[in-house]
Amino acid sequence: MHELAVTEGVIKVAVEAAGGRRVRAIDLVLGALSTIVDDSVQFYFDALSRATLAEGAVLRFRRVPATALCLDCGATTEVAPPLPDGCPGCGSSRLRVSGGTEFLVESIEVDDEPG
Ligand SMILES: [Zn+2]
């Protein structure tokens, strides 16, 4: 369960970025191949954000698809796990995951007034 650690990181980032203002919402990007479970993040967030400026903030998850880059023809393809055996364009098996593993804070919304 590494959601605990990543959720601590999300709160830290959001509170620092808020600069003393209350955090209303946090937009998170979650890749299709990420092992992060959004329900778990929400669970830890509710517990860990208590008594911080992020308490009560809404978590919004934006899911991004996994992509694979073909090392032979250079095509980037949207893929769904498990990865395909070959590039849909040229059939090469030399595919590298190029996206979809990310989990990051995309943006936050804060109150206009400090405090
Ligand atoms: Zn290819």
PDB file of C-alpha atoms and ligand atoms in Angstrom, residues 70-75 87-92 95, ligand 1:
ATOM      1  CA  CYS A  70       7.654   1.783 -31.051  1.00  0.00           C
ATOM      2  CA  LEU A  71      11.445   1.830 -31.194  1.00  0.00           C
ATOM      3  CA  ASP A  72      11.423   0.821 -34.845  1.00  0.00           C
ATOM      4  CA  CYS A  73       8.909   3.116 -36.513  1.00  0.00           C
ATOM      5  CA  GLY A  74       8.608   5.764 -33.807  1.00  0.00           C
ATOM      6  CA  ALA A  75       4.841   5.551 -33.566  1.00  0.00           C
ATOM      7  CA  CYS A  87       3.396  -2.372 -32.844  1.00  0.00           C
ATOM      8  CA  PRO A  88       0.030  -1.891 -34.608  1.00  0.00           C
ATOM      9  CA  GLY A  89       1.839   0.122 -37.267  1.00  0.00           C
ATOM     10  CA  CYS A  90       4.792  -2.042 -38.218  1.00  0.00           C
ATOM     11  CA  GLY A  91       4.467  -5.184 -36.147  1.00  0.00           C
ATOM     12  CA  SER A  92       7.736  -4.648 -34.301  1.00  0.00           C
ATOM     13  CA  LEU A  95       7.712  -1.402 -27.753  1.00  0.00           C
TER      14      LEU A  95
HETATM   15 ZN    ZN B   1       6.256   0.296 -35.162  1.00  0.00          ZN
END
